Short mmCIF file of C-alpha atoms in Angstrom, two decimals:
data_model
loop_
_atom_site.label_atom_id
_atom_site.label_comp_id
_atom_site.label_asym_id
_atom_site.label_seq_id
_atom_site.Cartn_x
_atom_site.Cartn_y
_atom_site.Cartn_z
CA MET U 1 -15.99 31.09 34.19
CA ASN U 2 -14.71 29.60 37.44
CA GLN U 3 -17.64 27.23 37.87
CA ALA U 4 -19.16 24.83 35.33
CA ASP U 5 -21.10 21.61 35.12
CA VAL U 6 -17.96 19.61 34.38
CA LEU U 7 -14.20 20.09 34.52
CA ILE U 8 -12.40 18.28 31.69
CA LEU U 9 -8.67 17.68 32.05
CA GLY U 10 -7.32 17.24 28.53
CA GLY U 11 -8.38 19.20 25.47
CA GLY U 12 -7.27 16.76 22.78
CA LEU U 13 -9.53 15.20 20.18
CA VAL U 14 -11.73 13.29 22.64
CA GLY U 15 -11.78 15.92 25.38
CA ALA U 16 -12.69 18.70 22.96
CA ALA U 17 -15.37 16.58 21.25
CA LEU U 18 -16.91 15.77 24.63
CA ALA U 19 -16.96 19.45 25.62
CA LEU U 20 -18.74 20.29 22.34
CA ALA U 21 -21.22 17.44 22.81
CA LEU U 22 -22.13 18.72 26.27
CA ALA U 23 -22.25 22.34 25.08
CA ALA U 24 -24.66 21.36 22.29
CA HIS U 25 -27.08 20.30 25.04
CA GLY U 26 -26.61 23.45 27.15
CA LEU U 27 -24.13 22.04 29.68
CA THR U 28 -21.04 24.05 30.56
CA ALA U 29 -17.44 22.84 30.67
CA ILE U 30 -14.06 24.16 31.77
CA VAL U 31 -11.36 22.44 29.69
CA VAL U 32 -7.78 22.51 30.98
CA ASP U 33 -4.84 21.41 28.84
CA PRO U 34 -1.08 22.04 29.25
CA ALA U 35 -0.35 21.84 25.50
CA ASP U 36 0.70 24.83 23.44
CA PRO U 37 -1.70 25.28 20.49
CA ALA U 38 1.05 26.99 18.50
CA VAL U 39 2.76 23.59 18.52
CA THR U 40 -0.15 21.14 18.28
CA LEU U 41 -1.83 23.05 15.44
CA ALA U 42 1.36 23.58 13.46
CA PRO U 43 1.82 21.74 10.15
CA GLY U 44 3.73 18.51 10.62
CA PHE U 45 3.25 18.38 14.41
CA ASP U 46 2.80 14.59 14.50
CA GLY U 47 1.75 13.70 10.95
CA ARG U 48 -1.01 11.39 12.10
CA ALA U 49 -4.30 10.77 10.34
CA SER U 50 -7.42 9.13 11.73
CA ALA U 51 -10.29 7.17 10.24
CA ILE U 52 -13.52 8.66 11.55
CA ALA U 53 -16.11 5.88 11.40
CA SER U 54 -19.49 6.71 9.93
CA ALA U 55 -21.16 6.68 13.39
CA SER U 56 -18.56 9.12 14.71
CA GLY U 57 -19.20 11.26 11.63
CA ARG U 58 -22.88 11.43 12.55
CA MET U 59 -21.86 12.64 16.00
CA PHE U 60 -19.81 15.40 14.39
CA GLU U 61 -22.87 16.43 12.40
CA ALA U 62 -25.09 16.46 15.49
CA ILE U 63 -22.74 18.70 17.51
CA GLY U 64 -22.18 21.11 14.61
CA LEU U 65 -18.58 20.17 13.82
CA ALA U 66 -19.16 18.70 10.34
CA PRO U 67 -19.30 22.04 8.43
CA ARG U 68 -15.82 22.91 9.70
CA LEU U 69 -14.49 19.64 8.27
CA ALA U 70 -16.25 19.86 4.90
CA GLY U 71 -13.90 19.05 2.05
CA LEU U 72 -10.97 18.23 4.36
CA GLY U 73 -11.35 14.45 4.47
CA CYS U 74 -11.17 11.51 2.12
CA PRO U 75 -14.09 9.06 2.15
CA ILE U 76 -13.25 5.41 2.78
CA GLU U 77 -15.35 3.53 0.26
CA ALA U 78 -13.76 0.13 0.86
CA ILE U 79 -11.21 -1.67 3.04
CA ARG U 80 -8.99 -4.39 1.57
CA VAL U 81 -7.32 -6.83 3.98
CA SER U 82 -4.64 -9.33 2.97
CA ASP U 83 -2.08 -11.64 4.53
CA GLY U 84 1.08 -10.28 2.98
CA LEU U 85 0.84 -10.01 -0.78
CA ALA U 86 -0.59 -13.51 -1.17
CA PRO U 87 -3.89 -14.05 -3.03
CA GLY U 88 -7.13 -14.21 -1.06
CA ALA U 89 -7.73 -10.63 0.02
CA LEU U 90 -10.86 -9.73 1.96
CA ASP U 91 -12.76 -6.70 0.65
CA PHE U 92 -15.19 -4.71 2.78
CA ALA U 93 -17.39 -2.45 0.67
CA PRO U 94 -20.88 -1.21 1.56
CA GLU U 95 -23.83 -1.77 -0.73
CA PRO U 96 -24.76 1.13 -3.07
CA GLY U 97 -26.69 3.74 -1.13
CA ASP U 98 -25.37 2.63 2.28
CA GLY U 99 -22.84 5.42 2.50
CA VAL U 100 -19.11 5.19 3.07
CA LEU U 101 -17.37 3.25 5.86
CA GLY U 102 -15.82 6.41 7.24
CA VAL U 103 -13.66 9.40 6.37
CA MET U 104 -9.90 9.86 6.73
CA TYR U 105 -8.77 13.17 8.20
CA GLU U 106 -5.34 14.42 9.05
CA ASN U 107 -5.31 14.91 12.82
CA ARG U 108 -4.26 18.51 12.39
CA ALA U 109 -7.47 19.23 10.46
CA LEU U 110 -9.48 17.63 13.28
CA ARG U 111 -7.62 19.64 15.93
CA ILE U 112 -8.14 22.94 14.09
CA ALA U 113 -11.86 22.29 13.53
CA LEU U 114 -12.34 21.34 17.18
CA ALA U 115 -10.35 24.33 18.42
CA GLU U 116 -12.42 26.73 16.32
CA ALA U 117 -15.70 25.17 17.46
CA VAL U 118 -14.65 25.22 21.12
CA ALA U 119 -13.57 28.87 20.87
CA ALA U 120 -16.95 29.77 19.34
CA SER U 121 -18.98 28.08 22.10
CA PRO U 122 -20.17 30.27 24.99
CA ASN U 123 -20.61 27.12 27.10
CA ILE U 124 -16.91 26.16 27.03
CA ASP U 125 -14.04 27.84 28.82
CA LEU U 126 -10.82 26.50 27.26
CA ARG U 127 -7.60 27.11 29.15
CA MET U 128 -4.54 26.01 27.22
CA LEU U 129 -1.01 26.10 28.63
CA THR U 130 -2.61 25.38 32.00
CA ARG U 131 -2.42 22.49 34.45
CA ALA U 132 -4.50 21.37 37.39
CA GLU U 133 -2.01 21.57 40.24
CA ALA U 134 -4.34 20.20 42.91
CA VAL U 135 -7.76 18.58 42.61
CA THR U 136 -10.21 17.68 45.35
CA ARG U 137 -13.20 15.41 44.78
CA ASP U 138 -15.66 14.96 47.62
CA ALA U 139 -19.36 14.89 48.42
CA SER U 140 -19.68 18.64 47.84
CA GLY U 141 -18.18 18.63 44.33
CA VAL U 142 -14.90 19.03 42.46
CA HIS U 143 -12.42 21.82 43.19
CA ALA U 144 -9.20 22.40 41.26
CA ARG U 145 -6.36 24.87 41.75
CA LEU U 146 -4.92 25.71 38.34
CA SER U 147 -1.42 26.74 37.32
CA ASP U 148 -2.72 30.11 36.08
CA GLY U 149 -3.63 31.02 39.66
CA ARG U 150 -7.35 30.57 39.20
CA HIS U 151 -9.66 28.00 40.74
CA ALA U 152 -12.30 25.88 39.02
CA ARG U 153 -15.35 24.19 40.51
CA ALA U 154 -17.64 21.60 38.95
CA GLN U 155 -19.92 18.71 39.77
CA LEU U 156 -17.86 16.17 37.83
CA LEU U 157 -14.22 15.72 36.86
CA ILE U 158 -13.53 14.07 33.49
CA ALA U 159 -10.05 12.76 32.68
CA ALA U 160 -9.24 12.92 28.97
CA GLU U 161 -5.49 13.18 29.44
CA GLY U 162 -4.36 10.24 27.34
CA ARG U 163 -2.55 7.00 28.11
CA GLN U 164 -0.42 8.39 30.96
CA SER U 165 -3.37 10.04 32.74
CA PRO U 166 -2.12 11.40 36.09
CA THR U 167 -5.72 11.74 37.29
CA ARG U 168 -6.33 8.04 36.74
CA GLU U 169 -3.16 7.18 38.61
CA ALA U 170 -4.02 9.53 41.50
CA ALA U 171 -7.43 7.86 41.78
CA GLY U 172 -5.70 4.49 42.29
CA ILE U 173 -7.46 2.86 39.33
CA ARG U 174 -5.71 -0.38 38.43
CA MET U 175 -4.72 -1.11 34.85
CA ALA U 176 -4.18 -4.21 32.76
CA ARG U 177 -1.32 -3.34 30.43
CA TRP U 178 1.38 -4.86 28.28
CA SER U 179 3.70 -3.91 25.44
CA TYR U 180 3.74 -5.48 21.99
CA ASP U 181 7.47 -4.79 21.57
CA HIS U 182 6.56 -3.05 18.33
CA ASN U 183 6.54 0.54 17.13
CA ALA U 184 4.31 2.23 14.59
CA ILE U 185 6.05 4.37 11.98
CA ILE U 186 3.76 7.21 10.91
CA THR U 187 4.14 9.20 7.69
CA ALA U 188 2.48 10.04 4.37
CA PHE U 189 3.52 10.14 0.72
CA THR U 190 2.29 10.80 -2.76
CA HIS U 191 1.93 7.97 -5.27
CA GLU U 192 1.65 7.48 -8.99
CA ARG U 193 -1.71 5.68 -9.17
CA PRO U 194 -5.00 6.70 -7.48
CA HIS U 195 -5.97 4.94 -4.26
CA GLY U 196 -9.64 4.76 -5.29
CA ASN U 197 -10.69 5.79 -1.76
CA ILE U 198 -9.67 2.34 -0.53
CA ALA U 199 -7.87 1.65 2.76
CA PHE U 200 -5.39 -1.22 2.52
CA GLU U 201 -4.29 -3.35 5.47
CA ILE U 202 -1.48 -5.76 4.62
CA PHE U 203 -0.47 -8.10 7.44
CA TYR U 204 3.15 -9.15 7.91
CA PRO U 205 4.63 -11.11 10.84
CA ALA U 206 6.12 -7.89 12.24
CA GLY U 207 2.68 -6.28 12.20
CA PRO U 208 0.17 -4.55 9.92
CA PHE U 209 1.20 -2.27 7.09
CA ALA U 210 -1.75 0.11 6.62
CA ILE U 211 -2.13 2.50 3.67
CA LEU U 212 -4.90 5.00 4.31
CA PRO U 213 -6.38 7.28 1.63
CA LEU U 214 -5.95 11.04 2.00
CA PRO U 215 -7.32 13.89 -0.10
CA GLY U 216 -5.20 14.83 -3.08
CA ARG U 217 -2.97 17.89 -2.96
CA ASP U 218 -2.08 19.96 -6.04
CA GLY U 219 -3.31 17.14 -8.27
CA ALA U 220 -1.16 14.48 -6.58
CA HIS U 221 -2.51 11.26 -5.08
CA ARG U 222 -1.73 10.96 -1.34
CA SER U 223 -1.98 8.32 1.36
CA ALA U 224 -1.02 8.04 5.00
CA LEU U 225 1.05 5.11 6.23
CA VAL U 226 1.01 3.29 9.57
CA TRP U 227 3.82 0.75 9.40
CA THR U 228 4.31 -1.60 12.36
CA VAL U 229 7.92 -2.67 12.90
CA ALA U 230 9.88 -4.40 15.64
CA ALA U 231 10.73 -1.89 18.37
CA SER U 232 14.44 -2.60 17.82
CA ASP U 233 14.12 -1.49 14.17
CA ALA U 234 12.21 1.76 14.74
CA ALA U 235 15.22 4.06 15.18
CA ALA U 236 16.87 2.72 12.02
CA MET U 237 13.64 3.15 10.05
CA LEU U 238 13.52 6.81 11.04
CA LYS U 239 17.15 7.31 9.98
CA LEU U 240 16.74 5.79 6.52
CA ALA U 241 17.11 8.24 3.66
CA ASP U 242 13.76 9.18 2.14
CA ARG U 243 14.52 7.36 -1.10
CA ALA U 244 15.46 4.14 0.72
CA PHE U 245 12.39 4.33 2.96
CA LEU U 246 10.07 4.83 0.00
CA ALA U 247 11.71 1.98 -1.91
CA GLU U 248 11.15 -0.38 1.03
CA ALA U 249 7.55 0.80 1.42
CA GLU U 250 6.95 0.27 -2.31
CA ARG U 251 8.32 -3.26 -2.00
CA LYS U 252 6.00 -4.00 0.95
CA MET U 253 3.06 -2.81 -1.16
CA GLY U 254 3.99 -4.84 -4.20
CA GLY U 255 4.02 -1.59 -6.17
CA PHE U 256 0.23 -1.48 -6.63
CA LEU U 257 0.13 2.32 -6.16
CA GLY U 258 3.05 2.84 -8.52
CA ARG U 259 6.08 4.96 -7.69
CA LEU U 260 6.07 6.68 -4.29
CA SER U 261 7.44 10.17 -3.70
CA GLU U 262 7.27 13.29 -1.50
CA LEU U 263 7.68 11.53 1.83
CA ALA U 264 6.29 13.48 4.78
CA PRO U 265 8.24 13.72 8.07
CA ARG U 266 8.31 10.40 9.92
CA SER U 267 7.45 9.81 13.57
CA THR U 268 7.10 6.75 15.74
CA TYR U 269 5.40 5.59 18.91
CA LYS U 270 5.56 2.39 20.90
CA LEU U 271 2.57 0.06 20.68
CA GLY U 272 0.93 -1.21 23.83
CA PHE U 273 -2.34 -2.27 25.37
CA HIS U 274 -3.96 -0.92 28.52
CA HIS U 275 -7.43 -1.23 29.97
CA ALA U 276 -8.71 0.35 33.18
CA ALA U 277 -10.30 -1.98 35.73
CA ARG U 278 -12.98 0.71 36.12
CA ILE U 279 -13.64 3.99 34.36
CA THR U 280 -15.35 5.87 37.20
CA ALA U 281 -14.65 6.84 40.79
CA GLU U 282 -16.10 9.43 43.15
CA ARG U 283 -17.08 12.37 40.91
CA LEU U 284 -14.68 11.11 38.23
CA ALA U 285 -15.13 9.61 34.74
CA LEU U 286 -12.40 8.47 32.34
CA VAL U 287 -12.72 8.82 28.58
CA GLY U 288 -10.55 7.93 25.60
CA ASP U 289 -6.99 6.77 26.10
CA ALA U 290 -7.20 7.54 29.81
CA ALA U 291 -9.60 4.57 30.00
CA HIS U 292 -8.24 2.23 27.31
CA GLY U 293 -5.50 1.98 24.74
CA ILE U 294 -5.59 -0.59 21.95
CA HIS U 295 -3.46 -1.79 19.05
CA PRO U 296 -4.05 0.36 15.92
CA ILE U 297 -4.65 -2.79 13.85
CA ALA U 298 -8.31 -1.87 13.19
CA GLY U 299 -8.01 1.93 13.38
CA GLN U 300 -10.59 2.10 16.15
CA GLY U 301 -8.68 3.91 18.92
CA LEU U 302 -10.09 7.40 18.37
CA ASN U 303 -13.55 6.08 17.52
CA LEU U 304 -13.60 4.16 20.79
CA GLY U 305 -12.87 7.42 22.62
CA LEU U 306 -15.59 9.25 20.70
CA ARG U 307 -18.02 6.51 21.72
CA ASP U 308 -17.05 7.19 25.33
CA ALA U 309 -17.75 10.89 24.79
CA ALA U 310 -21.13 10.28 23.13
CA THR U 311 -22.22 7.87 25.85
CA LEU U 312 -21.08 10.04 28.76
CA ALA U 313 -22.75 13.09 27.19
CA GLN U 314 -26.08 11.28 26.95
CA VAL U 315 -25.88 10.00 30.53
CA LEU U 316 -25.08 13.48 31.88
CA VAL U 317 -27.67 15.30 29.76
CA GLU U 318 -30.41 12.92 30.83
CA GLY U 319 -29.28 13.21 34.45
CA LYS U 320 -29.35 17.00 34.23
CA ARG U 321 -32.93 16.90 32.91
CA LEU U 322 -33.93 14.84 35.95
CA GLY U 323 -32.34 17.40 38.26
CA LEU U 324 -29.57 15.04 39.39
CA ASP U 325 -26.11 16.06 40.53
CA LEU U 326 -23.80 15.26 37.59
CA GLY U 327 -21.44 13.54 39.99
CA ASP U 328 -24.21 11.21 41.16
CA ALA U 329 -22.89 7.69 41.67
CA GLY U 330 -25.88 6.19 39.86
CA LEU U 331 -25.17 8.23 36.72
CA LEU U 332 -21.53 7.20 36.74
CA GLN U 333 -22.49 3.54 37.21
CA ARG U 334 -24.74 3.81 34.17
CA TYR U 335 -21.83 5.17 32.09
CA GLU U 336 -19.57 2.40 33.41
CA ARG U 337 -22.03 -0.36 32.53
CA TRP U 338 -22.82 1.08 29.09
CA ARG U 339 -19.21 1.34 28.01
CA GLY U 340 -17.75 -1.66 29.83
CA ILE U 341 -18.73 -4.47 27.46
CA ASP U 342 -18.04 -2.53 24.24
CA THR U 343 -14.55 -1.39 25.21
CA LEU U 344 -13.57 -4.82 26.52
CA MET U 345 -14.78 -6.57 23.36
CA VAL U 346 -13.02 -4.15 20.99
CA ALA U 347 -9.83 -4.27 23.05
CA GLY U 348 -9.88 -8.07 23.14
CA ALA U 349 -10.61 -8.37 19.43
CA THR U 350 -7.76 -6.04 18.38
CA ASP U 351 -5.32 -7.80 20.71
CA THR U 352 -6.32 -11.20 19.30
CA LEU U 353 -5.97 -10.01 15.71
CA ALA U 354 -2.55 -8.50 16.40
CA ARG U 355 -1.31 -11.80 17.88
CA LEU U 356 -2.98 -14.00 15.26
CA PHE U 357 -1.51 -12.15 12.29
CA GLY U 358 1.88 -11.93 14.00
CA ILE U 359 2.51 -15.70 13.97
CA PRO U 360 5.19 -16.42 11.34
CA GLY U 361 5.34 -19.45 9.07
CA ALA U 362 3.65 -20.91 6.02
CA LEU U 363 0.99 -22.89 7.91
CA PRO U 364 -0.31 -19.96 10.01
CA SER U 365 -0.34 -17.84 6.84
CA LEU U 366 -2.41 -20.50 5.05
CA VAL U 367 -4.88 -20.64 7.96
CA ARG U 368 -5.21 -16.84 7.92
CA ARG U 369 -5.85 -16.79 4.18
CA LEU U 370 -8.49 -19.49 4.55
CA GLY U 371 -10.11 -17.44 7.30
CA LEU U 372 -10.16 -14.31 5.12
CA SER U 373 -11.68 -16.31 2.26
CA ALA U 374 -14.35 -17.71 4.59
CA VAL U 375 -15.37 -14.24 5.75
CA GLN U 376 -15.42 -13.06 2.12
CA ALA U 377 -17.82 -15.91 1.27
CA LEU U 378 -20.20 -15.38 4.22
CA PRO U 379 -22.23 -12.17 3.77
CA PRO U 380 -23.72 -12.12 7.33
CA LEU U 381 -20.28 -12.41 8.94
CA LYS U 382 -18.85 -9.86 6.55
CA ALA U 383 -21.72 -7.47 7.36
CA ARG U 384 -20.94 -7.85 11.06
CA PHE U 385 -17.33 -6.85 10.51
CA MET U 386 -18.43 -3.85 8.45
CA ALA U 387 -20.83 -2.75 11.19
CA GLU U 388 -17.92 -2.85 13.64
CA ALA U 389 -15.75 -0.82 11.26
CA ARG U 390 -18.49 1.80 10.95
CA GLY U 391 -19.00 1.94 14.71
CA GLU U 392 -22.63 0.91 14.30
CA SER U 393 -22.78 -2.20 16.48
CA GLY U 394 -24.18 -2.48 19.99
CA ASP U 395 -26.36 -0.07 21.96
CA LEU U 396 -25.51 3.26 20.33
CA PRO U 397 -26.01 6.57 22.15
CA LYS U 398 -28.13 9.08 20.28
CA LEU U 399 -25.20 11.24 19.14
CA LEU U 400 -23.77 8.29 17.19
CA GLN U 401 -27.15 7.96 15.51
CA GLY U 402 -26.95 11.61 14.42
CA ALA U 403 -29.37 13.09 17.00
CA LEU U 404 -29.02 15.11 20.16
CA ALA U 405 -29.74 13.25 23.38
#
């Protein structure tokens, strides 16, 4: 197709999920992405894994993606937070019958499931290895000249291109941004003892050390690791021999999972914060990392993007039913208002946590442990934190409640 309801630039996890959400309601999308699927779907491409919050999981069910992910994830039945290895850990665990907090998936499994679902949808035209070379947005609509020689027309342009979104920059949207001078080291390993479907977040002055449960493989227990280190140490951490890296990781964990082995390839990325001053412009909406990028301290980055997708889908579907142009300024203002408070609060909370747990010294550590103990002892406060972890707080769009808009 050369004309669709929307043109989505970026076919990653958020862009593809948004296309599927719109397609489930009968809207059409052209999705353009310069990536090579032979690379992004290959084993070991980036080694990342993501926690899909329970609300995001309900969205996957509503748009028909859940069957393609069946059996590929590991449920998160509890989250244990501690300040180093000191006593006083905070445990988040839902009541019996309340369901799990979320599910851990390797990003490759998510990408494959999304790619298969997109390919099977008659309402989505996916064009990989393709760029938008020129885009015009005006009162008449959106027109793009693509690198494959074709042209695409739509009522609305959606930027899902990630943190370095060229569309956002071309639109002149200002950003608040800063660097944490830290890198995340990403990998996975097998371990001697079972993880019990528990995610562990151990805070050190250099940053969080997160152990995330993965499905077993060939009878072995497996977990993913997101290890925050000083940016100056990242290159050396990647060069460490596997045995030395695993020994250091085991020391950081206090050995509670037993001996570590079978280290997966390691990768790293620099940690930073960015937040767009606005997420809409004339016939333009930003979603996912194009709109906001947060510290991975709470594992909410992808879920925040999926909340963008669910909200924008509902706004556009309801606008379509009223016969409105999907690029209507009133519709875009509604999306902006709906997402503005949530994204700002989550971004602010993660930034505050990252700074609070990064203060070295015995006194700050004591204060943090007292704070964790206080939350542990106050069920209403603890329930609020769990609702945030599950993505169930605030004014939820229908997809995050498990229903079509």
